[in-house]
Amino acid sequence: MLAAGLVAMAAHAPLAGADVREHNYFTPMLSYALADDDRLTDDGFGGVIALGSRFSPYLAAEIRGSYLTFDSDEEERGLVCGLLNTCPQVDDTELYGGGIGLNLYPFAGGLYLHVDAMAGTHGQYHGGVGYEFGGASGMSLVAEALYHMSEDYDDTRFNLGLKFPFGASAEPAPEPDPYVPPPEPEPVRVVEPPDCELPAGAGEPVDFAGCEIGDTIVLEGVNFDFDKATLTPESTELLDRVIDALLARPDIKVEVRGHTDSMGSDSYNEALSDRRANSVMRYLQEGGIPSDRMTARGFGESEPIADNDTELGRSRNRRAELYISDANPPEGGTTTAPARAAPTMGDEVVIRDGAFQPNELYVTPGTRVKWQNETSSSQTVEFFGDSASYRIPPGDFYSKVFDRVGTYSYASGIYPEMETARIIVKHAEDMPTASPAPAPAPDAAEDDTVDAVDAAMAQSGGAGRTVRIEGYSYVPATITVPAGTTVTWQNSPDNRSHTVSSLPGGESGALAPGASFSMTFDTPGTYPYGCDFHSAMSGTVVVE
């Protein structure tokens, strides 16, 4: 029954033989044995210790040690022979031994066939099936159903234990310092025609000027983590250049196609290729390509471009493509479609007016980016594929250090209507050219705004005084006015959001850049106030 169950699970489990790494392992297991009736004993208990090496996706060799004990059972001897005292004498039986075994993985996955031969108390032989639950190269739960032969007895043995891998082959981790640039993505290959192609050199701009309906572009530099649809940092560098090319050709519509090799079931490969195609499409959409210009489709293993019997061929078949589904280039072959906005560089993102500002921020490795919440409600910053930040109260901030080159997309974990934003980490020499930040408005403009507020109040028949909010200061910090004066707090147009709070007549709430708040003071006294967002800010109104 157990053997049939293991085979059934293997038939429905996703397979990934090409991704099984060579590794050694240590597996302790507990055993239960259904005793042969001729033993005249109870069923047996024991254990197995296996030390092995899986040196290919299909084969592993082991050294095994085994122990079983069978307790004698008087009832098994029979009533008649007991009365006549003619029954054979049966003692407790202990079997121990050690030897070698082989595991054959017919599907390069978790199911395997096991055989072994052991020497010890008696010659012992095992044969049957097993299954590794939880992955072929990581720690896993192991179950076995084996035929056990020793002397003239045939027992059925069940083993259950944990497999602990060690010494798995893996790519060496990159040294953090000094910086070693990642390998350049392979040249993007154009299937046909030859005039619709991407440049072979890394970092060169992409031009879709020669692309027409029916062209297919193989993005050989776009890679994914094992068994995931997560783009690697190297992949996003190539896709950033593709985004620029698509923005320059707004007439082009594409179908993003995902493909896999033949390792695994058809249904699993089709689902994996579909997730990867959608991952590429979402990245292009986040870069500014409208969703109505793109579709995504997974083809699984159905359209190979190389031999699936070799690792090189399988690696070529695991690919992403852009299929030109529509194109209507303007006469002359040029377009005036705007490229992406000039990059913003810095280390701070402000959350205000229902958006992350800037929406796209370029930083160098090692930069700590700060998110300042200048709204009147709590916010969160949630990175795709990562944990969300702590809740950010109004006026507070959250920060995160970015050490690795790549593109990190994030969104609000509370307000899904807020547009997705990105942190793009590049080395200084790889940064795009940034436009200079606009110069702040001259003080005269702020004076004009303040004068306009005072003039409006004077025209309405009341006397007024104005306090400017500049940076993190109230200017002037102390203001003296006669009773009946209306005081207005004017936030600078290029400033952060602030509040005016702790006054007896009410509070301003969040004052966005350029916004104002007014209050009339009829009773003489001293009225201190401050900012809910920035506790170091303070001011005083003295009423005479």
Coordinates of C-alpha atoms in Angstrom, one line a residue:
M1 CA 0.0 0.0 0.0
L2 CA 2.8 2.4 0.9
A3 CA 4.7 1.6 -2.2
A4 CA 1.6 2.2 -4.4
G5 CA 1.1 5.6 -2.6
L6 CA 4.6 6.7 -3.2
V7 CA 4.4 5.9 -6.9
A8 CA 1.1 7.8 -7.2
M9 CA 2.5 10.9 -5.5
A10 CA 5.5 10.8 -7.8
A11 CA 3.2 10.7 -10.8
H12 CA 1.7 14.1 -9.8
A13 CA 4.7 15.8 -8.2
P14 CA 6.6 18.5 -10.1
L15 CA 10.0 17.3 -11.3
A16 CA 13.2 19.3 -11.6
G17 CA 16.0 16.9 -12.5
A18 CA 18.0 19.6 -14.1
D19 CA 18.1 21.5 -10.9
V20 CA 19.2 18.6 -8.6
R21 CA 22.6 19.4 -7.3
E22 CA 25.3 16.8 -6.4
H23 CA 25.4 16.4 -2.6
N24 CA 26.2 14.1 0.2
Y25 CA 23.7 13.2 2.9
F26 CA 23.2 11.5 6.3
T27 CA 19.8 9.8 7.0
P28 CA 18.8 8.3 10.3
M29 CA 15.6 6.2 10.2
L30 CA 13.3 4.2 12.5
S31 CA 12.1 0.8 11.3
Y32 CA 9.1 -1.4 11.8
A33 CA 9.1 -5.0 10.4
L34 CA 6.2 -7.3 9.7
A35 CA 7.7 -10.6 10.8
D36 CA 7.7 -13.7 8.7
D37 CA 5.1 -16.2 10.2
D38 CA 7.9 -18.9 10.4
R39 CA 9.9 -16.8 12.9
L40 CA 7.3 -17.4 15.6
T41 CA 7.9 -13.9 16.9
D42 CA 6.2 -10.6 17.3
D43 CA 6.8 -7.9 14.6
G44 CA 10.2 -6.3 14.8
F45 CA 11.5 -2.8 15.6
G46 CA 14.9 -1.1 14.9
G47 CA 16.6 1.5 12.9
V48 CA 18.8 2.3 9.9
I49 CA 21.7 4.8 9.5
A50 CA 22.6 5.7 5.9
L51 CA 25.6 7.8 4.7
G52 CA 25.3 8.4 1.0
S53 CA 26.2 10.6 -2.0
R54 CA 23.8 11.6 -4.8
F55 CA 26.3 12.1 -7.6
S56 CA 23.7 12.5 -10.4
P57 CA 20.0 13.4 -10.7
Y58 CA 19.3 9.7 -11.2
L59 CA 21.6 7.7 -8.9
A60 CA 22.9 7.7 -5.3
A61 CA 25.2 5.2 -3.5
E62 CA 25.0 4.5 0.2
I63 CA 26.8 2.8 3.2
R64 CA 24.0 1.5 5.5
G65 CA 23.9 0.1 9.0
S66 CA 20.9 -1.8 10.2
Y67 CA 19.5 -3.2 13.4
L68 CA 16.2 -5.2 14.0
T69 CA 15.0 -7.1 17.1
F70 CA 12.1 -9.6 17.2
D71 CA 10.6 -10.7 20.5
S72 CA 9.6 -14.3 20.9
D73 CA 5.8 -15.0 21.0
E74 CA 4.6 -18.1 22.8
E75 CA 1.2 -17.8 21.1
E76 CA 2.8 -18.2 17.8
R77 CA 4.0 -21.7 18.8
G78 CA 0.5 -23.2 19.0
L79 CA -1.5 -24.8 21.8
V80 CA -1.1 -28.5 20.8
C81 CA 2.7 -28.5 20.5
G82 CA 2.9 -26.5 23.8
L83 CA 1.0 -29.1 25.7
L84 CA 3.1 -31.9 24.2
N85 CA 6.2 -30.0 24.7
T86 CA 7.2 -30.6 21.1
C87 CA 7.4 -27.0 19.9
P88 CA 10.8 -25.6 18.8
Q89 CA 12.5 -23.3 21.3
V90 CA 12.2 -19.7 20.1
D91 CA 14.3 -17.0 21.6
D92 CA 14.4 -13.2 21.0
T93 CA 16.1 -12.5 17.7
E94 CA 18.5 -9.6 17.1
L95 CA 19.7 -8.8 13.6
Y96 CA 22.4 -6.3 12.9
G97 CA 24.6 -5.7 9.8
G98 CA 26.2 -3.2 7.5
G99 CA 26.7 -3.0 3.8
I100 CA 26.3 -1.0 0.6
G101 CA 23.2 0.1 -1.3
L102 CA 22.0 2.0 -4.4
N103 CA 19.1 4.4 -4.9
L104 CA 17.8 4.7 -8.5
Y105 CA 15.7 7.9 -9.2
P106 CA 13.8 7.0 -12.4
F107 CA 12.2 10.5 -12.7
A108 CA 15.1 12.5 -11.3
G109 CA 12.8 13.6 -8.5
G110 CA 11.9 12.3 -5.0
L111 CA 10.8 8.7 -5.9
Y112 CA 13.6 6.1 -5.9
L113 CA 14.1 2.3 -6.0
H114 CA 16.4 0.9 -3.3
V115 CA 18.5 -2.3 -3.1
D116 CA 21.3 -3.2 -0.6
A117 CA 23.3 -6.2 0.6
M118 CA 24.6 -6.4 4.2
A119 CA 26.8 -8.7 6.3
G120 CA 26.5 -9.1 10.0
T121 CA 24.5 -11.5 12.2
H122 CA 23.4 -13.1 9.0
G123 CA 23.5 -12.1 5.4
Q124 CA 20.7 -9.6 4.8
Y125 CA 19.2 -8.2 1.6
H126 CA 16.7 -5.3 1.0
G127 CA 14.8 -4.2 -2.0
G128 CA 11.9 -1.8 -2.5
V129 CA 10.8 1.8 -3.0
G130 CA 11.3 5.1 -1.2
Y131 CA 10.3 8.8 -1.4
E132 CA 11.9 12.0 -0.3
F133 CA 9.3 14.6 0.7
G134 CA 10.4 18.2 0.6
G135 CA 13.0 18.4 -2.2
A136 CA 15.8 16.4 -3.8
S137 CA 18.7 18.6 -2.7
G138 CA 17.5 19.9 0.7
M139 CA 16.5 18.5 4.1
S140 CA 13.6 16.1 3.5
L141 CA 11.4 13.5 5.1
V142 CA 12.2 10.0 3.8
A143 CA 9.9 7.0 3.8
E144 CA 10.7 3.5 2.5
A145 CA 8.8 0.2 2.0
L146 CA 11.3 -2.7 1.6
Y147 CA 11.4 -6.5 1.2
H148 CA 13.8 -7.9 3.9
M149 CA 15.4 -11.3 3.5
S150 CA 17.6 -12.9 6.1
E151 CA 18.3 -16.7 6.4
D152 CA 15.1 -18.4 5.3
Y153 CA 12.8 -15.6 6.5
D154 CA 11.1 -13.0 4.4
D155 CA 9.9 -9.9 6.2
T156 CA 8.4 -6.6 5.2
R157 CA 10.2 -3.6 6.5
F158 CA 9.1 0.1 6.7
N159 CA 11.6 2.9 7.4
L160 CA 10.9 6.5 8.3
G161 CA 13.4 9.3 8.9
L162 CA 15.0 12.6 8.0
K163 CA 17.6 13.2 5.3
F164 CA 20.3 15.9 6.1
P165 CA 22.3 17.0 3.1
F166 CA 25.8 18.4 3.3
G167 CA 28.5 19.3 0.8
A168 CA 26.1 20.3 -1.9
S169 CA 27.7 21.9 -5.0
A170 CA 26.8 25.5 -5.3
E171 CA 28.0 28.7 -7.0
P172 CA 30.4 30.6 -4.8
A173 CA 28.9 33.7 -3.1
P174 CA 30.1 36.9 -4.6
E175 CA 32.6 38.8 -2.5
P176 CA 31.0 42.0 -1.1
D177 CA 34.2 44.0 -1.3
P178 CA 36.0 44.8 -3.5
Y179 CA 33.1 44.9 -6.0
V180 CA 33.1 42.2 -8.6
P181 CA 30.6 43.1 -11.4
P182 CA 28.0 40.4 -12.2
P183 CA 28.5 38.5 -15.4
E184 CA 27.3 40.3 -18.5
P185 CA 24.0 38.9 -19.8
E186 CA 24.3 36.8 -22.9
P187 CA 23.5 38.7 -26.1
V188 CA 19.8 38.8 -26.9
R189 CA 19.3 36.6 -30.0
V190 CA 16.8 37.4 -32.7
V191 CA 15.1 34.4 -34.2
E192 CA 14.1 36.2 -37.4
P193 CA 14.2 38.5 -39.3
P194 CA 17.8 39.6 -38.8
D195 CA 17.0 43.4 -38.8
C196 CA 15.0 43.1 -35.6
E197 CA 17.6 42.5 -33.0
L198 CA 19.0 43.7 -29.7
P199 CA 22.7 44.8 -29.3
A200 CA 25.1 42.1 -28.1
G201 CA 27.1 44.4 -25.8
A202 CA 25.9 44.9 -22.2
G203 CA 24.6 48.4 -21.5
E204 CA 24.1 49.4 -25.1
P205 CA 20.8 51.0 -25.9
V206 CA 18.0 48.9 -27.4
D207 CA 16.3 50.0 -30.7
F208 CA 13.2 48.4 -32.0
A209 CA 13.2 50.4 -35.2
G210 CA 13.5 47.4 -37.4
C211 CA 10.8 45.3 -35.7
E212 CA 7.6 44.3 -37.4
I213 CA 4.5 42.2 -36.7
G214 CA 5.5 38.5 -36.3
D215 CA 9.1 39.1 -35.1
T216 CA 10.2 37.2 -32.0
I217 CA 13.1 38.4 -29.8
V218 CA 14.6 35.8 -27.4
L219 CA 15.7 37.5 -24.2
E220 CA 18.6 35.1 -23.3
G221 CA 19.8 37.4 -20.5
V222 CA 16.6 37.2 -18.6
N223 CA 17.0 34.6 -15.8
F224 CA 15.0 33.4 -12.8
D225 CA 15.7 31.9 -9.4
F226 CA 15.3 28.1 -9.2
D227 CA 11.6 27.0 -9.4
K228 CA 10.5 30.6 -9.0
A229 CA 9.2 33.5 -11.2
T230 CA 11.4 36.0 -9.4
L231 CA 13.6 38.1 -11.8
T232 CA 17.3 38.3 -11.0
P233 CA 19.1 41.7 -10.8
E234 CA 21.0 40.9 -14.0
S235 CA 17.7 40.4 -15.8
T236 CA 16.3 43.7 -14.7
E237 CA 19.2 45.6 -16.2
L238 CA 18.4 44.1 -19.6
L239 CA 14.6 44.8 -19.2
D240 CA 15.3 48.4 -18.3
R241 CA 16.8 48.9 -21.8
V242 CA 13.8 47.1 -23.3
I243 CA 11.5 49.5 -21.5
D244 CA 13.3 52.5 -23.1
A245 CA 12.9 50.9 -26.5
L246 CA 9.2 50.2 -26.1
L247 CA 8.6 53.7 -24.9
A248 CA 10.3 55.0 -28.1
R249 CA 7.9 52.8 -30.1
P250 CA 4.4 53.3 -28.7
D251 CA 2.9 51.7 -31.7
I252 CA 4.4 48.3 -30.8
K253 CA 2.3 45.7 -28.8
V254 CA 4.0 42.6 -27.5
E255 CA 3.2 39.1 -26.2
V256 CA 5.6 38.1 -23.4
R257 CA 6.2 34.4 -23.9
G258 CA 7.7 32.0 -21.3
H259 CA 9.3 28.6 -22.1
T260 CA 10.9 25.7 -20.1
D261 CA 12.9 22.6 -20.8
S262 CA 11.4 19.1 -20.8
M263 CA 12.4 18.2 -17.2
G264 CA 9.1 17.9 -15.3
S265 CA 5.5 17.3 -16.1
D266 CA 3.7 19.1 -19.0
S267 CA 1.2 20.8 -16.6
Y268 CA 3.9 21.9 -14.2
N269 CA 6.1 23.4 -16.9
E270 CA 3.2 25.2 -18.5
A271 CA 2.2 26.8 -15.2
L272 CA 5.8 27.8 -14.4
S273 CA 6.4 29.3 -17.8
D274 CA 3.1 31.3 -17.5
R275 CA 4.2 32.7 -14.1
R276 CA 7.5 33.8 -15.5
A277 CA 6.0 35.4 -18.5
N278 CA 3.7 37.4 -16.2
S279 CA 6.6 38.4 -14.0
V280 CA 8.4 39.9 -17.0
M281 CA 5.2 41.7 -18.1
R282 CA 4.6 43.2 -14.6
Y283 CA 8.2 44.6 -14.6
L284 CA 7.7 46.2 -18.0
Q285 CA 4.4 47.7 -16.8
E286 CA 6.1 49.1 -13.7
G287 CA 8.6 50.7 -16.0
G288 CA 5.9 52.7 -17.7
I289 CA 4.6 50.4 -20.5
P290 CA 0.8 50.5 -20.5
S291 CA -0.9 47.2 -19.7
D292 CA -3.1 47.4 -22.9
R293 CA 0.1 47.0 -25.0
M294 CA 1.1 43.7 -23.5
T295 CA -0.2 40.1 -22.9
A296 CA 1.6 37.1 -21.3
R297 CA 1.5 33.5 -22.2
G298 CA 3.4 30.3 -21.1
F299 CA 4.2 27.6 -23.6
G300 CA 5.9 25.2 -21.2
E301 CA 8.2 22.7 -23.0
S302 CA 6.1 22.7 -26.2
E303 CA 8.4 24.9 -28.4
P304 CA 12.1 23.9 -27.8
I305 CA 14.8 25.6 -29.8
A306 CA 17.6 23.2 -28.8
D307 CA 18.1 19.5 -27.8
N308 CA 16.6 18.7 -24.4
D309 CA 19.0 15.7 -24.0
T310 CA 21.9 18.0 -23.0
E311 CA 22.3 20.6 -20.2
L312 CA 23.3 23.2 -22.8
G313 CA 20.3 22.6 -24.8
R314 CA 18.0 22.6 -21.8
S315 CA 19.4 25.9 -20.6
R316 CA 18.7 27.5 -24.1
N317 CA 15.1 26.2 -23.9
R318 CA 14.5 27.9 -20.5
R319 CA 13.9 31.3 -22.0
A320 CA 11.7 34.4 -22.2
E321 CA 10.6 36.0 -25.5
L322 CA 9.0 39.1 -26.9
Y323 CA 6.6 38.4 -29.8
I324 CA 5.6 41.5 -31.8
S325 CA 1.9 41.2 -32.0
D326 CA 1.1 44.6 -33.5
A327 CA 3.2 47.4 -34.9
N328 CA 2.3 50.5 -36.9
P329 CA 5.5 52.7 -37.2
P330 CA 5.1 56.3 -38.3
E331 CA 6.2 57.3 -41.8
G332 CA 9.9 57.8 -41.8
G333 CA 10.5 55.2 -39.1
T334 CA 10.8 57.7 -36.3
T335 CA 8.5 58.7 -33.4
T336 CA 8.3 61.6 -31.0
A337 CA 7.1 59.4 -28.0
P338 CA 8.8 60.7 -24.8
A339 CA 11.3 58.5 -23.1
R340 CA 11.2 57.9 -19.4
A341 CA 11.5 60.8 -17.1
A342 CA 15.1 61.8 -16.0
P343 CA 16.2 59.7 -13.0
T344 CA 15.9 61.0 -9.5
M345 CA 18.9 60.3 -7.2
G346 CA 18.9 60.7 -3.4
D347 CA 18.2 58.8 -0.3
E348 CA 14.7 59.8 0.8
V349 CA 11.1 59.1 -0.4
V350 CA 8.3 61.2 0.9
I351 CA 4.8 59.7 1.3
R352 CA 2.3 62.5 0.6
D353 CA -0.8 63.1 -1.5
G354 CA -1.5 59.4 -1.9
A355 CA 1.8 58.7 -3.6
F356 CA 5.5 57.8 -3.1
Q357 CA 7.6 60.8 -4.1
P358 CA 9.7 60.2 -6.1
N359 CA 8.1 57.1 -7.6
E360 CA 11.5 55.9 -8.9
L361 CA 14.7 56.5 -6.9
Y362 CA 18.3 55.7 -8.0
V363 CA 20.9 54.9 -5.3
T364 CA 24.3 53.3 -5.1
P365 CA 25.0 50.0 -3.1
G366 CA 25.1 50.6 0.6
T367 CA 22.7 53.5 0.6
R368 CA 20.1 53.6 3.4
V369 CA 16.8 54.9 2.0
K370 CA 14.4 56.7 4.3
W371 CA 10.6 56.8 3.8
Q372 CA 9.1 59.8 5.5
N373 CA 5.3 59.7 6.2
E374 CA 3.9 63.1 5.8
T375 CA 0.3 62.1 5.6
S376 CA -2.3 62.2 8.5
S377 CA -2.6 58.4 8.6
S378 CA -0.3 55.4 9.0
Q379 CA 1.4 53.9 6.0
T380 CA 3.5 50.8 5.2
V381 CA 6.2 50.0 2.6
E382 CA 5.9 46.4 1.2
F383 CA 8.5 45.0 -1.1
F384 CA 7.5 42.4 -3.6
G385 CA 8.8 38.9 -2.4
D386 CA 9.9 40.4 0.9
S387 CA 8.3 41.2 4.3
A388 CA 6.4 44.4 4.8
S389 CA 7.9 47.3 6.9
Y390 CA 6.6 48.2 10.3
R391 CA 3.6 50.5 10.3
I392 CA 4.8 54.1 9.8
P393 CA 2.7 56.5 12.0
P394 CA 2.1 60.0 10.7
G395 CA 5.3 62.1 10.9
D396 CA 7.5 59.0 11.5
F397 CA 9.8 57.3 9.0
Y398 CA 11.1 53.8 8.0
S399 CA 14.5 53.0 6.5
K400 CA 16.2 50.2 4.7
V401 CA 19.8 49.6 3.4
F402 CA 20.2 48.4 -0.2
D403 CA 23.5 46.5 -0.6
R404 CA 23.0 44.6 -3.9
V405 CA 22.7 46.0 -7.4
G406 CA 19.1 45.4 -8.7
T407 CA 15.6 46.8 -9.0
Y408 CA 13.4 46.6 -5.9
S409 CA 9.7 47.2 -6.5
Y410 CA 7.4 48.1 -3.6
A411 CA 3.9 49.3 -2.9
S412 CA 1.7 50.3 0.0
G413 CA 0.5 47.5 2.2
I414 CA -2.6 49.5 3.3
Y415 CA -3.7 51.5 0.2
P416 CA -3.6 49.3 -2.9
E417 CA -4.6 52.3 -5.1
M418 CA -1.2 53.9 -4.5
E419 CA 1.0 53.5 -7.6
T420 CA 3.8 50.9 -7.3
A421 CA 7.3 52.5 -6.9
R422 CA 10.9 51.3 -7.4
I423 CA 14.3 51.6 -5.8
I424 CA 17.0 51.1 -8.5
V425 CA 20.5 50.2 -7.2
K426 CA 23.4 50.8 -9.5
H427 CA 27.1 51.5 -9.2
A428 CA 28.1 55.2 -9.7
E429 CA 29.7 54.5 -13.1
D430 CA 26.5 52.8 -14.3
M431 CA 24.1 55.5 -13.3
P432 CA 22.1 57.2 -16.0
T433 CA 22.5 61.0 -16.5
A434 CA 20.3 62.9 -14.0
S435 CA 18.7 66.2 -14.7
P436 CA 19.5 68.9 -12.1
A437 CA 16.8 69.3 -9.5
P438 CA 14.6 72.4 -10.1
A439 CA 15.8 75.5 -8.2
P440 CA 13.7 76.4 -5.2
A441 CA 11.3 79.3 -5.6
P442 CA 12.9 82.6 -4.4
D443 CA 12.0 84.0 -1.1
A444 CA 10.1 86.8 -2.9
A445 CA 7.6 84.3 -4.1
E446 CA 6.9 83.2 -0.5
D447 CA 6.6 86.8 0.5
D448 CA 4.1 87.4 -2.3
T449 CA 2.0 84.4 -1.0
V450 CA 2.1 85.7 2.5
D451 CA 1.3 89.2 1.5
A452 CA -1.6 88.0 -0.5
V453 CA -3.0 86.1 2.5
D454 CA -2.6 89.3 4.7
A455 CA -4.2 91.5 2.0
A456 CA -7.2 89.1 1.7
M457 CA -7.8 89.2 5.5
A458 CA -7.4 93.0 5.6
Q459 CA -9.9 93.3 2.7
S460 CA -12.4 91.2 4.7
G461 CA -12.2 93.7 7.6
G462 CA -9.9 91.9 10.0
A463 CA -6.3 92.4 11.1
G464 CA -4.1 89.5 10.3
R465 CA -0.5 88.2 10.9
T466 CA 1.2 85.3 9.1
V467 CA 3.7 82.7 10.3
R468 CA 5.7 81.0 7.6
I469 CA 6.5 77.3 7.9
E470 CA 10.0 76.9 6.4
G471 CA 11.8 73.6 6.5
Y472 CA 11.4 72.4 10.1
S473 CA 10.8 75.9 11.6
Y474 CA 7.9 78.3 12.3
V475 CA 9.1 81.9 11.2
P476 CA 8.8 83.8 13.4
A477 CA 8.9 81.3 16.3
T478 CA 7.1 83.8 18.6
I479 CA 4.5 86.3 17.4
T480 CA 2.8 89.0 19.5
V481 CA -0.6 90.2 18.4
P482 CA -3.5 92.2 19.9
A483 CA -6.7 90.4 20.9
G484 CA -9.0 89.8 17.9
T485 CA -6.2 89.1 15.5
T486 CA -6.4 86.2 13.0
V487 CA -3.1 84.4 12.6
T488 CA -2.4 82.3 9.5
W489 CA 0.2 79.6 9.2
Q490 CA 1.4 79.3 5.6
N491 CA 3.4 76.2 4.6
S492 CA 6.1 76.9 1.9
P493 CA 5.3 75.5 -1.6
D494 CA 8.4 73.3 -1.7
N495 CA 8.3 72.2 1.9
R496 CA 7.2 68.9 3.6
S497 CA 3.9 68.5 5.2
H498 CA 3.5 69.8 8.8
T499 CA 0.8 70.5 11.3
V500 CA -0.1 73.3 13.8
S501 CA -1.4 71.6 17.0
S502 CA -2.0 72.0 20.7
L503 CA -3.9 75.3 20.3
P504 CA -7.1 75.8 22.3
G505 CA -9.2 76.6 19.3
G506 CA -8.4 73.5 17.3
E507 CA -5.7 71.9 15.1
S508 CA -4.7 72.3 11.5
G509 CA -4.4 68.6 10.4
A510 CA -1.8 67.9 7.8
L511 CA -0.7 71.0 5.9
A512 CA 0.5 70.0 2.4
P513 CA 3.1 72.1 0.6
G514 CA 1.6 75.5 -0.1
A515 CA -1.4 75.0 2.2
S516 CA -2.5 77.3 5.0
F517 CA -4.4 77.3 8.3
S518 CA -5.9 80.3 10.2
M519 CA -7.2 80.9 13.7
T520 CA -8.6 84.0 15.5
F521 CA -7.3 84.8 19.1
D522 CA -9.8 86.8 21.1
T523 CA -8.5 86.1 24.6
P524 CA -5.2 87.6 25.9
G525 CA -2.6 85.0 26.9
T526 CA 0.3 82.9 25.8
Y527 CA -0.4 80.0 23.4
P528 CA 2.4 77.5 22.6
Y529 CA 2.0 75.1 19.7
G530 CA 4.0 72.5 17.8
C531 CA 4.0 69.9 14.9
D532 CA 2.5 66.4 15.3
F533 CA 4.9 65.2 12.6
H534 CA 8.1 66.7 13.9
S535 CA 8.3 67.1 17.7
A536 CA 11.4 69.4 17.6
M537 CA 9.3 72.2 16.0
S538 CA 7.6 74.7 18.3
G539 CA 6.2 78.2 18.3
T540 CA 4.3 80.6 20.5
V541 CA 1.4 83.1 19.9
V542 CA 1.3 85.9 22.6
V543 CA -2.1 87.8 22.6
E544 CA -2.1 91.2 24.4

